[in-house]
Coordinates of C-alpha atoms and ligand atoms in Angstrom, one line a residue:
M684 CA 78.7 185.8 195.7
L685 CA 79.6 188.9 194.5
G686 CA 80.2 190.0 191.2
Q687 CA 83.4 190.9 189.9
M688 CA 82.7 194.3 187.8
Q689 CA 84.4 197.5 188.7
D690 CA 81.7 199.3 191.1
H691 CA 81.3 203.3 190.3
P692 CA 78.5 205.4 191.2
L693 CA 76.2 206.9 189.1
L694 CA 76.8 210.4 189.2
I695 CA 75.5 213.2 187.0
S696 CA 79.2 214.4 186.8
T697 CA 79.6 211.8 184.7
L698 CA 77.6 212.7 181.8
I699 CA 78.9 216.1 181.0
D700 CA 82.4 214.9 181.3
F701 CA 81.6 212.3 178.7
A702 CA 79.5 215.0 176.8
A703 CA 82.8 217.4 176.7
R704 CA 85.1 214.1 176.2
H705 CA 83.4 212.3 173.0
H706 CA 81.1 215.1 171.9
H707 CA 82.6 218.1 172.5
E708 CA 81.5 220.1 169.1
A709 CA 78.5 218.9 169.6
Q710 CA 76.5 222.6 169.8
I711 CA 74.0 224.0 172.5
V712 CA 72.4 227.0 170.9
S713 CA 70.1 228.9 173.1
R714 CA 67.7 232.2 172.2
R715 CA 68.9 234.5 175.1
V716 CA 66.9 236.5 177.1
E717 CA 68.5 239.8 175.4
G718 CA 66.6 238.5 172.6
D719 CA 70.3 236.7 171.0
L720 CA 71.7 233.1 169.6
H721 CA 74.0 231.9 171.7
R722 CA 76.0 228.9 170.3
Y723 CA 78.2 227.0 172.3
T724 CA 79.4 223.3 173.1
Y725 CA 79.8 220.5 175.6
A726 CA 83.0 221.7 175.7
D727 CA 82.3 224.7 176.7
A728 CA 79.4 223.5 178.7
A729 CA 81.4 221.1 180.6
K730 CA 84.0 224.1 181.6
R731 CA 81.8 226.2 183.0
S732 CA 79.6 223.6 185.0
R733 CA 83.5 223.5 186.7
R734 CA 83.1 227.0 187.1
V735 CA 79.8 227.1 188.7
A736 CA 81.0 224.2 191.2
N737 CA 83.8 226.4 191.9
A738 CA 82.0 229.4 192.0
L739 CA 79.9 227.0 195.0
D740 CA 82.5 225.7 197.0
R741 CA 83.9 229.7 197.3
L742 CA 80.2 230.9 198.6
G743 CA 80.5 228.3 201.1
V744 CA 77.3 226.2 200.1
A745 CA 77.6 222.6 201.9
F746 CA 77.0 219.1 200.2
G747 CA 73.2 218.6 199.6
D748 CA 72.3 222.5 200.3
R749 CA 69.5 223.2 197.9
V750 CA 70.9 226.2 195.1
A751 CA 67.4 227.1 192.9
T752 CA 66.7 228.2 189.6
L753 CA 64.5 230.6 188.1
A754 CA 65.1 230.7 184.6
W755 CA 64.3 229.4 180.7
N756 CA 65.4 226.5 178.6
G757 CA 68.9 227.4 178.0
Y758 CA 73.0 226.9 178.3
R759 CA 73.1 228.9 181.9
H760 CA 70.4 226.6 183.0
L761 CA 72.0 223.8 181.7
E762 CA 75.6 224.5 183.4
L763 CA 73.5 225.3 186.6
Y764 CA 72.6 222.0 186.1
F765 CA 75.3 220.1 186.2
G766 CA 77.8 222.7 188.2
I767 CA 75.3 222.4 191.0
T768 CA 74.4 218.4 191.7
G769 CA 77.7 217.1 190.2
S770 CA 79.6 219.0 192.9
G771 CA 77.0 217.3 195.0
R772 CA 74.2 220.5 196.0
V773 CA 70.7 219.6 194.9
V774 CA 69.4 222.1 192.5
H775 CA 66.2 223.1 192.9
T776 CA 63.9 223.8 189.6
I777 CA 61.5 226.7 190.6
N778 CA 58.8 227.4 188.3
P779 CA 58.6 230.8 187.5
R780 CA 54.5 230.6 186.3
L781 CA 53.6 230.5 190.1
L782 CA 52.4 233.4 192.0
P783 CA 55.3 235.2 193.6
E784 CA 54.2 233.8 197.3
Q785 CA 54.0 230.6 196.1
I786 CA 57.5 231.0 194.8
A787 CA 58.6 232.3 198.1
W788 CA 56.7 229.5 200.2
I789 CA 58.4 226.9 197.7
A790 CA 62.4 228.3 198.2
N791 CA 61.7 228.7 202.4
H792 CA 60.5 225.2 202.6
A793 CA 63.3 223.7 200.2
E794 CA 65.9 226.2 202.3
D795 CA 67.5 227.3 199.2
Q796 CA 70.9 228.8 200.1
V797 CA 71.0 230.5 196.7
V798 CA 68.9 231.5 193.6
C799 CA 69.9 232.1 190.0
F800 CA 67.3 233.7 187.9
D801 CA 66.7 235.2 184.4
M802 CA 66.8 238.2 184.0
T803 CA 62.7 238.6 183.2
F804 CA 62.4 237.2 186.6
L805 CA 63.9 240.5 188.3
P806 CA 60.8 241.7 189.7
I807 CA 59.4 238.9 191.2
V808 CA 62.9 238.4 192.7
K809 CA 62.3 242.2 193.7
G810 CA 59.0 240.9 195.5
I811 CA 60.0 238.4 197.1
W812 CA 63.6 238.2 198.0
S813 CA 63.4 239.6 201.8
H814 CA 60.9 236.9 202.9
C815 CA 63.6 234.2 201.3
K816 CA 64.7 233.7 204.8
T817 CA 67.6 230.9 203.7
V818 CA 68.9 232.4 200.7
K819 CA 72.4 234.2 200.9
H820 CA 73.0 234.8 197.5
W821 CA 71.1 235.8 194.7
V822 CA 72.6 235.1 190.8
A823 CA 71.6 237.3 188.3
L824 CA 71.6 235.7 185.6
C825 CA 73.1 237.6 183.1
D826 CA 77.0 239.8 182.3
A827 CA 77.8 242.4 184.9
D828 CA 77.0 245.4 183.0
K829 CA 73.6 244.3 182.5
L830 CA 72.9 244.4 186.4
P831 CA 71.3 246.9 187.4
A832 CA 72.6 249.0 190.6
D833 CA 69.4 250.3 191.9
T834 CA 67.5 246.6 192.8
G835 CA 67.6 246.8 196.7
I836 CA 68.3 243.2 196.8
A837 CA 70.9 242.2 199.1
N838 CA 73.6 240.6 198.4
L839 CA 72.9 240.6 194.6
V840 CA 75.5 239.4 192.0
S841 CA 76.0 238.5 188.2
Y842 CA 76.4 234.9 187.2
E843 CA 78.9 236.2 184.9
A844 CA 81.0 238.1 187.0
L845 CA 80.9 235.0 189.8
L846 CA 82.1 232.4 186.6
A847 CA 84.7 234.8 185.5
A848 CA 86.6 234.5 188.9
E849 CA 86.7 230.8 189.0
A850 CA 89.1 228.1 187.5
E851 CA 87.2 225.9 184.4
T852 CA 88.9 222.8 186.5
Y853 CA 87.2 220.7 188.9
D854 CA 87.7 217.5 190.6
W855 CA 84.2 216.2 191.3
P856 CA 83.7 214.5 194.1
Q857 CA 82.5 210.6 194.4
F858 CA 79.8 210.2 196.5
D859 CA 76.8 207.6 197.1
E860 CA 74.4 207.2 194.1
R861 CA 71.3 207.4 195.9
S862 CA 72.4 211.4 197.2
A863 CA 69.9 213.7 196.2
A864 CA 70.9 215.5 193.2
A865 CA 67.5 217.8 191.6
L866 CA 64.3 218.9 193.8
C867 CA 61.3 219.6 192.1
Y868 CA 57.5 220.8 193.6
T869 CA 54.4 219.4 191.7
S870 CA 52.3 222.3 190.8
G871 CA 50.1 221.7 193.7
T872 CA 46.5 222.5 192.4
T873 CA 45.2 221.2 195.6
G874 CA 46.9 222.0 199.5
N875 CA 51.0 223.3 199.4
P876 CA 53.6 222.0 196.7
K877 CA 54.8 218.5 197.9
G878 CA 58.5 218.2 196.4
A879 CA 60.1 215.3 194.2
L880 CA 63.5 214.7 195.3
Y881 CA 65.5 213.3 192.7
S882 CA 68.6 211.1 193.0
H883 CA 71.8 210.9 191.3
R884 CA 71.2 207.3 190.5
S885 CA 67.3 207.6 189.8
T886 CA 68.6 210.2 187.5
M887 CA 70.7 208.3 185.8
L888 CA 68.7 205.3 185.3
H889 CA 66.0 207.5 184.2
A890 CA 68.5 208.9 181.1
F891 CA 69.7 205.5 180.1
A892 CA 65.6 204.5 179.9
G893 CA 64.7 207.7 177.9
A894 CA 67.5 207.4 175.7
L895 CA 66.5 203.9 174.4
P896 CA 65.2 203.6 170.6
D897 CA 60.9 202.9 171.9
S898 CA 61.0 205.4 174.9
L899 CA 62.2 209.2 173.9
G900 CA 65.5 207.3 171.3
V901 CA 67.9 210.8 171.6
S902 CA 70.9 210.3 170.0
A903 CA 73.8 211.8 169.1
R904 CA 72.1 212.4 165.2
D905 CA 69.8 214.1 166.8
S906 CA 69.2 218.2 167.4
I907 CA 66.4 218.2 169.7
L908 CA 64.2 221.5 171.3
P909 CA 62.6 220.9 174.2
V910 CA 60.0 223.2 175.0
V911 CA 59.2 221.9 177.8
P912 CA 60.3 223.8 180.7
M913 CA 63.6 223.1 182.6
F914 CA 61.6 224.3 185.5
H915 CA 59.1 221.3 185.3
V916 CA 60.7 218.0 185.9
N917 CA 63.8 218.6 184.6
A918 CA 62.4 219.4 180.9
W919 CA 61.8 215.3 181.0
G920 CA 65.0 215.0 181.6
I921 CA 66.4 215.8 178.4
P922 CA 69.3 217.4 179.3
Y923 CA 70.9 214.4 181.1
G924 CA 69.8 212.3 177.9
A925 CA 71.4 214.3 175.2
A926 CA 74.1 214.7 177.3
M927 CA 74.5 211.3 177.2
T928 CA 74.0 210.7 174.0
G929 CA 75.8 213.9 172.4
A930 CA 72.6 215.2 171.0
K931 CA 72.6 219.1 170.1
L932 CA 70.3 220.7 172.3
V933 CA 68.1 223.8 171.2
F934 CA 66.7 226.2 173.7
P935 CA 64.2 228.7 172.8
G936 CA 64.5 230.6 175.9
A937 CA 61.5 233.0 176.3
A938 CA 60.7 232.8 172.9
L939 CA 57.2 230.4 172.9
D940 CA 55.6 231.8 169.9
G941 CA 54.7 229.9 167.0
K942 CA 56.5 232.4 165.0
S943 CA 60.0 232.3 166.9
V944 CA 60.1 227.9 167.7
Y945 CA 59.0 227.8 164.2
E946 CA 62.8 229.4 162.5
L947 CA 64.8 228.2 165.2
M948 CA 63.5 224.5 164.5
E949 CA 64.5 225.5 160.9
S950 CA 67.9 227.1 161.4
E951 CA 68.9 224.5 163.8
Q952 CA 67.8 221.7 162.0
V953 CA 65.8 220.2 164.4
T954 CA 64.9 216.7 164.2
M955 CA 62.9 216.2 167.7
A956 CA 60.9 218.8 169.8
A957 CA 58.9 217.9 173.3
G958 CA 55.7 220.0 174.6
V959 CA 52.7 220.0 176.3
P960 CA 50.0 219.5 174.1
T961 CA 49.1 223.3 174.0
V962 CA 52.3 224.9 173.4
W963 CA 52.3 223.0 169.9
L964 CA 48.7 224.6 168.5
G965 CA 50.5 228.2 168.0
L966 CA 53.2 226.3 165.8
L967 CA 50.8 224.6 164.2
N968 CA 48.1 227.8 164.0
H969 CA 51.6 229.8 162.7
M970 CA 52.1 227.2 159.9
A971 CA 49.1 226.4 158.8
Q972 CA 48.4 230.0 158.3
H973 CA 51.8 231.0 156.4
G974 CA 52.1 227.4 154.6
L975 CA 55.2 226.5 156.0
K976 CA 56.6 223.2 155.9
F977 CA 59.4 221.1 158.0
S978 CA 62.4 220.7 156.5
T979 CA 64.2 218.2 159.4
M980 CA 61.8 217.8 162.2
K981 CA 60.5 213.8 162.4
R982 CA 59.3 213.7 165.9
T983 CA 57.4 215.6 168.7
V984 CA 57.2 214.1 172.1
I985 CA 54.0 215.1 173.2
G986 CA 52.6 214.3 177.4
G987 CA 51.8 216.3 180.1
S988 CA 47.9 216.5 179.0
A989 CA 46.2 213.9 176.6
C990 CA 47.1 215.0 173.1
P991 CA 43.8 215.0 171.1
P992 CA 44.2 212.6 168.5
A993 CA 43.3 215.5 165.9
M994 CA 46.7 217.2 166.5
I995 CA 48.6 213.4 166.0
K996 CA 47.0 213.4 163.1
T997 CA 47.6 217.3 161.7
F998 CA 51.4 216.4 162.5
H999 CA 51.2 213.2 160.3
D1000 CA 49.4 214.2 157.4
D1001 CA 49.9 217.8 157.1
F1002 CA 53.4 217.8 157.8
G1003 CA 55.3 214.7 158.1
V1004 CA 55.6 214.3 162.0
T1005 CA 55.6 211.7 164.1
V1006 CA 53.8 212.8 167.6
V1007 CA 55.6 210.3 170.0
H1008 CA 52.4 210.5 173.1
A1009 CA 53.8 210.1 176.7
W1010 CA 52.6 210.0 180.1
G1011 CA 54.3 210.9 182.9
M1012 CA 54.6 213.0 186.4
T1013 CA 56.4 214.8 188.5
E1014 CA 56.8 211.9 191.2
M1015 CA 57.8 209.8 188.3
S1016 CA 61.3 211.8 187.0
P1017 CA 58.6 211.9 184.8
L1018 CA 59.3 208.8 182.5
G1019 CA 56.1 206.4 182.6
T1020 CA 55.1 205.3 179.2
V1021 CA 56.1 206.4 175.8
N1022 CA 54.2 206.0 172.4
T1023 CA 56.0 203.8 170.1
L1024 CA 54.3 201.0 167.5
K1025 CA 55.2 197.7 167.8
Q1026 CA 56.9 195.1 165.1
H1027 CA 53.3 193.7 164.9
Q1028 CA 51.5 197.2 164.3
L1029 CA 54.1 198.3 161.3
A1030 CA 51.2 196.7 158.6
L1031 CA 48.1 198.0 159.8
P1032 CA 46.9 201.0 157.9
V1033 CA 47.7 203.7 159.1
E1034 CA 43.9 205.0 160.8
Q1035 CA 44.5 202.3 162.9
Q1036 CA 48.2 202.9 163.7
L1037 CA 46.9 207.0 164.3
D1038 CA 44.4 205.4 166.8
I1039 CA 46.8 203.6 168.8
M1040 CA 49.2 206.2 169.3
A1041 CA 46.9 208.6 170.7
K1042 CA 47.0 206.5 173.9
Q1043 CA 49.7 207.5 175.9
G1044 CA 51.9 204.6 175.4
R1045 CA 54.0 201.7 176.6
A1046 CA 56.1 201.0 179.7
V1047 CA 59.5 202.1 179.5
F1048 CA 61.8 200.0 181.1
G1049 CA 61.9 200.6 184.5
V1050 CA 58.1 201.2 185.3
E1051 CA 55.7 198.6 186.6
M1052 CA 52.1 199.4 186.5
K1053 CA 48.9 197.8 187.2
I1054 CA 45.4 199.4 187.1
V1055 CA 42.6 198.5 190.4
D1056 CA 39.3 198.4 190.9
P1057 CA 38.2 200.4 193.9
D1058 CA 38.9 197.5 196.1
G1059 CA 42.2 197.1 195.2
N1060 CA 41.9 193.9 193.0
E1061 CA 44.1 193.9 189.4
L1062 CA 42.5 194.5 186.6
P1063 CA 42.5 192.8 183.0
W1064 CA 44.4 194.1 180.6
D1065 CA 42.2 194.4 177.5
G1066 CA 41.7 198.0 176.8
Q1067 CA 38.0 197.7 178.3
H1068 CA 38.4 197.7 182.2
S1069 CA 39.5 201.1 183.4
G1070 CA 40.7 201.6 186.9
D1071 CA 43.0 203.2 189.3
L1072 CA 46.3 203.3 188.0
L1073 CA 49.7 202.3 190.6
V1074 CA 53.1 202.2 189.1
K1075 CA 56.8 201.0 190.9
G1076 CA 60.3 201.7 190.0
P1077 CA 63.5 203.0 190.6
W1078 CA 62.8 206.6 189.3
I1079 CA 59.7 207.0 191.3
I1080 CA 58.8 208.4 194.7
S1081 CA 59.3 207.1 197.8
S1082 CA 58.0 209.8 200.2
Y1083 CA 58.0 213.4 199.5
F1084 CA 61.1 216.0 200.2
K1085 CA 60.8 216.5 204.1
G1086 CA 57.8 214.0 204.5
E1087 CA 55.1 216.1 203.3
G1088 CA 52.2 214.3 203.1
G1089 CA 52.4 211.0 204.8
D1090 CA 53.8 207.9 203.4
P1091 CA 52.4 208.6 199.7
L1092 CA 52.7 204.5 198.9
V1093 CA 50.3 201.4 198.8
D1094 CA 52.1 198.4 199.4
G1095 CA 54.9 199.8 197.5
W1096 CA 53.0 201.5 194.6
F1097 CA 52.4 204.7 194.1
P1098 CA 48.9 205.7 193.1
T1099 CA 49.2 208.0 190.1
G1100 CA 45.4 209.9 190.5
D1101 CA 45.0 208.6 186.5
V1102 CA 42.3 206.2 185.9
A1103 CA 43.6 204.2 182.9
A1104 CA 42.9 201.4 180.5
I1105 CA 45.8 199.0 179.5
D1106 CA 45.4 197.0 176.2
A1107 CA 46.7 193.5 175.5
D1108 CA 49.4 195.1 173.9
G1109 CA 50.3 197.0 177.1
F1110 CA 49.4 200.6 175.9
L1111 CA 48.2 202.4 178.4
Q1112 CA 45.3 205.1 177.6
I1113 CA 44.4 207.8 180.5
T1114 CA 40.9 208.1 180.5
D1115 CA 41.0 210.8 183.2
R1116 CA 42.5 212.1 186.3
S1117 CA 40.1 210.2 189.5
K1118 CA 38.9 213.8 190.3
D1119 CA 38.4 215.5 186.8
V1120 CA 36.2 211.7 186.3
I1121 CA 32.6 212.9 185.7
K1122 CA 30.1 210.1 187.3
S1123 CA 26.5 210.0 185.2
G1124 CA 24.0 208.0 186.8
G1125 CA 26.7 205.6 188.0
E1126 CA 28.7 205.3 184.8
W1127 CA 31.8 207.4 184.2
I1128 CA 32.4 209.2 181.3
S1129 CA 35.7 209.7 180.5
S1130 CA 36.4 213.9 180.3
I1131 CA 39.2 213.3 177.7
D1132 CA 37.5 211.2 175.2
V1133 CA 34.9 214.1 175.2
E1134 CA 37.6 216.4 174.5
N1135 CA 39.7 215.1 171.9
I1136 CA 36.3 214.7 170.2
A1137 CA 35.6 218.3 170.4
M1138 CA 39.2 219.3 169.1
A1139 CA 38.6 217.4 166.5
H1140 CA 35.9 220.0 165.0
P1141 CA 37.5 222.6 162.8
A1142 CA 36.1 225.8 165.0
V1143 CA 37.2 224.3 168.2
A1144 CA 40.9 225.6 169.7
M1145 CA 40.5 224.2 173.1
A1146 CA 37.8 222.4 175.0
A1147 CA 37.5 220.9 178.2
C1148 CA 34.9 218.8 179.6
I1149 CA 34.1 219.2 183.4
A1150 CA 30.9 217.6 185.3
V1151 CA 28.2 220.1 186.3
P1152 CA 25.7 219.1 189.1
H1153 CA 22.7 217.3 188.2
P1154 CA 19.4 216.6 190.0
K1155 CA 18.7 213.5 188.4
W1156 CA 21.7 212.2 187.6
D1157 CA 24.7 213.0 189.6
E1158 CA 26.8 214.8 187.2
R1159 CA 26.4 215.9 183.5
P1160 CA 28.8 216.9 181.0
L1161 CA 29.4 220.8 180.4
L1162 CA 31.8 221.2 177.0
V1163 CA 33.2 224.4 177.8
V1164 CA 34.7 225.8 174.4
M1165 CA 37.4 228.3 173.1
K1166 CA 37.0 229.0 169.4
K1167 CA 39.6 229.6 166.8
P1168 CA 40.3 233.2 166.3
G1169 CA 36.6 234.1 163.5
A1170 CA 35.8 230.9 163.9
Q1171 CA 31.8 230.4 163.6
A1172 CA 29.7 227.3 165.2
T1173 CA 26.6 227.1 168.2
A1174 CA 26.7 225.4 170.3
A1175 CA 24.4 222.8 168.2
D1176 CA 26.8 222.4 165.6
I1177 CA 29.6 221.0 168.0
L1178 CA 27.0 218.6 170.0
A1179 CA 26.2 217.1 166.3
H1180 CA 29.7 216.8 166.0
F1181 CA 29.4 214.1 168.9
E1182 CA 26.5 212.1 167.0
G1183 CA 27.8 208.9 165.9
R1184 CA 31.4 209.8 167.8
I1185 CA 30.5 208.1 171.7
A1186 CA 27.1 207.0 173.2
K1187 CA 24.3 208.7 173.4
W1188 CA 24.5 209.4 177.2
Q1189 CA 28.3 210.2 176.6
I1190 CA 27.7 213.7 175.0
P1191 CA 27.6 217.0 177.2
D1192 CA 24.5 218.4 177.9
D1193 CA 25.4 221.7 177.1
V1194 CA 28.5 223.4 175.1
A1195 CA 30.0 226.8 176.9
F1196 CA 32.0 229.1 175.2
V1197 CA 34.7 231.5 176.8
D1198 CA 37.5 233.6 175.5
A1199 CA 40.1 231.4 177.0
I1200 CA 40.6 228.3 178.8
P1201 CA 42.8 228.8 182.0
L1202 CA 46.0 226.9 182.1
G1203 CA 48.2 226.4 185.2
A1204 CA 51.5 227.1 185.4
T1205 CA 52.8 223.6 183.8
G1206 CA 50.1 224.4 180.6
K1207 CA 47.4 222.6 181.4
M1208 CA 43.6 223.4 181.8
Q1209 CA 42.5 224.5 185.2
K1210 CA 39.1 222.3 185.5
N1211 CA 39.3 223.2 188.9
K1212 CA 38.5 227.0 188.3
L1213 CA 36.2 225.8 185.4
R1214 CA 34.1 223.8 187.4
E1215 CA 33.9 226.8 190.2
Q1216 CA 32.9 229.3 187.5
F1217 CA 30.1 227.0 186.2
K1218 CA 29.0 225.1 189.3
G1219 CA 25.2 227.3 188.8
H1220 CA 25.7 226.2 184.9
A1221 CA 22.0 225.3 184.4
L1222 CA 22.0 222.9 181.6
P1223 CA 19.1 222.0 179.4
G1224 CA 15.7 219.6 180.9
A1225 CA 17.7 219.4 184.4
Ligands
ADP791 P1 51.4 218.3 188.5 O1 52.2 218.8 188.9 O2 50.1 218.7 187.9 O3 50.9 216.6 189.1 P2 52.6 216.4 186.7 O4 53.2 217.1 185.4 O5 53.4 215.5 187.0 O6 52.1 218.2 187.1 O7 51.7 216.3 185.8 C1 51.3 214.1 186.0 C2 49.6 214.1 185.4 O8 49.7 215.1 184.1 C3 48.9 212.9 185.3 O9 49.2 212.1 186.5 C4 48.4 213.0 184.5 O10 47.4 213.1 184.9 C5 48.7 214.6 183.1 N1 49.5 213.5 182.1 C6 50.4 213.6 181.9 N2 50.9 213.1 180.6 C7 49.7 212.7 180.3 C8 49.2 212.3 178.8 N3 49.8 211.7 178.4 N4 48.0 212.4 178.4 C9 47.0 212.7 179.9 N5 47.1 212.6 181.1 C10 48.6 213.4 181.1

């Protein structure tokens, strides 16, 4: 017997319609590449999203065709999110920090029909447009009079000219909720990038889950500043969750330095922000240097790589902001776990709470997870055993776009490539990416543990712990350190800081100082580059 309730497909168009009707006055504020602040409402965003849909009809873009974006976080990007998906096309967000050849490769692989780009990225487009065989239209996200006449790019139009010609009414089509909605390629540190193709259903369920109070806790009382880019895993789903709840959105555009982000947070009364750990270093430095405080900020979601406990403590002690540590990946839309305390943990001393908050958090409803040993046997949730982490759920990948790389699943589970422990309360702790694990004399050393300790040293701005080949132990840890500007510290000072904080055999054998640690296109430390650079490093006593 079937239930007797209405059967409506879960479609992304319903989000922007809901926001326009119930939160028409809620604001969307964007720092534009033009430099100024743009301000409008969900009602305006909905109208312009429908203009986008009409424009795509006029350009002859078919249902399911890919429409790409190369853009910062901003209101035009948001309109594209809803206009493209709502009308049944697929929004393909491309990471502009990739090399131009990689961008062209991805656009060709995705068979993008249209590419919409911020003017910042005009030089990239000039270099690649003739190599992108499937792209029929290039749309510059600017006013008609800002479009230079001599770009040489064929079929180039300005976004504002395109939208001006269209009506702001549009009947969103109804279709199968399992239809593709958005495409995002993994960074592909090894091999070619692979596409994760989200559906309307997966995106909607992910938005519901992301809005839950023990998850990102998005609400109509929030003013949210996503620093995490809309070109990487849909800014962790925040644009969708914000429309679902009517939260105010504050987009930083290209101005991601500490001063600009701080000023925007204060002027727009931001209550919640989200980003990878490296983006917060600039903000915290700026605030410390100028003795600044927040007046409205309550919490910041940090994920993408491990958030150092020292950063969680600084946010808590110095700025009264709760860090919500989260873990996920492109293949998971991305939410997997989010760290919020349980009722029985609320009475614990603050120091113990901060220890728990340094873990990656608890599974969001919808995500099943398990850890297994090398033979695939499930390991206990005791916070001690660590093993390969596998996940499954309705917003987790079942296969890559165009079947790239074959079937990624093992008995229906997706192997994340992360090594983790899970404690009795269900809190996940990532110890490493499997390829970053350091194997010393048959034992594993967690590079994240070592980095977290190093990051608590006052002279250290950033630290990466990597394996260096060793004749006796196979591999030993080397700590690569970027010092804070003007800070003084020797290798011995930093190694002394590990005494008593970690088992002796886990302390790095040496410290190498560098001017900068290479970061990838999504702000993560590129340890593969460091391993290459330091593979011949002579460890003391080796
Ligand atoms: P990529 O394209 O590099 O795979 P993702 O954003 O999908 O980029 O990266 C996902 C990976 O990032 C995870 O598998 C994990 O290794 C790492 N990661 C994400 N969040 C965290 C976190 N909070 N702590 C530690 N590692 C994390």
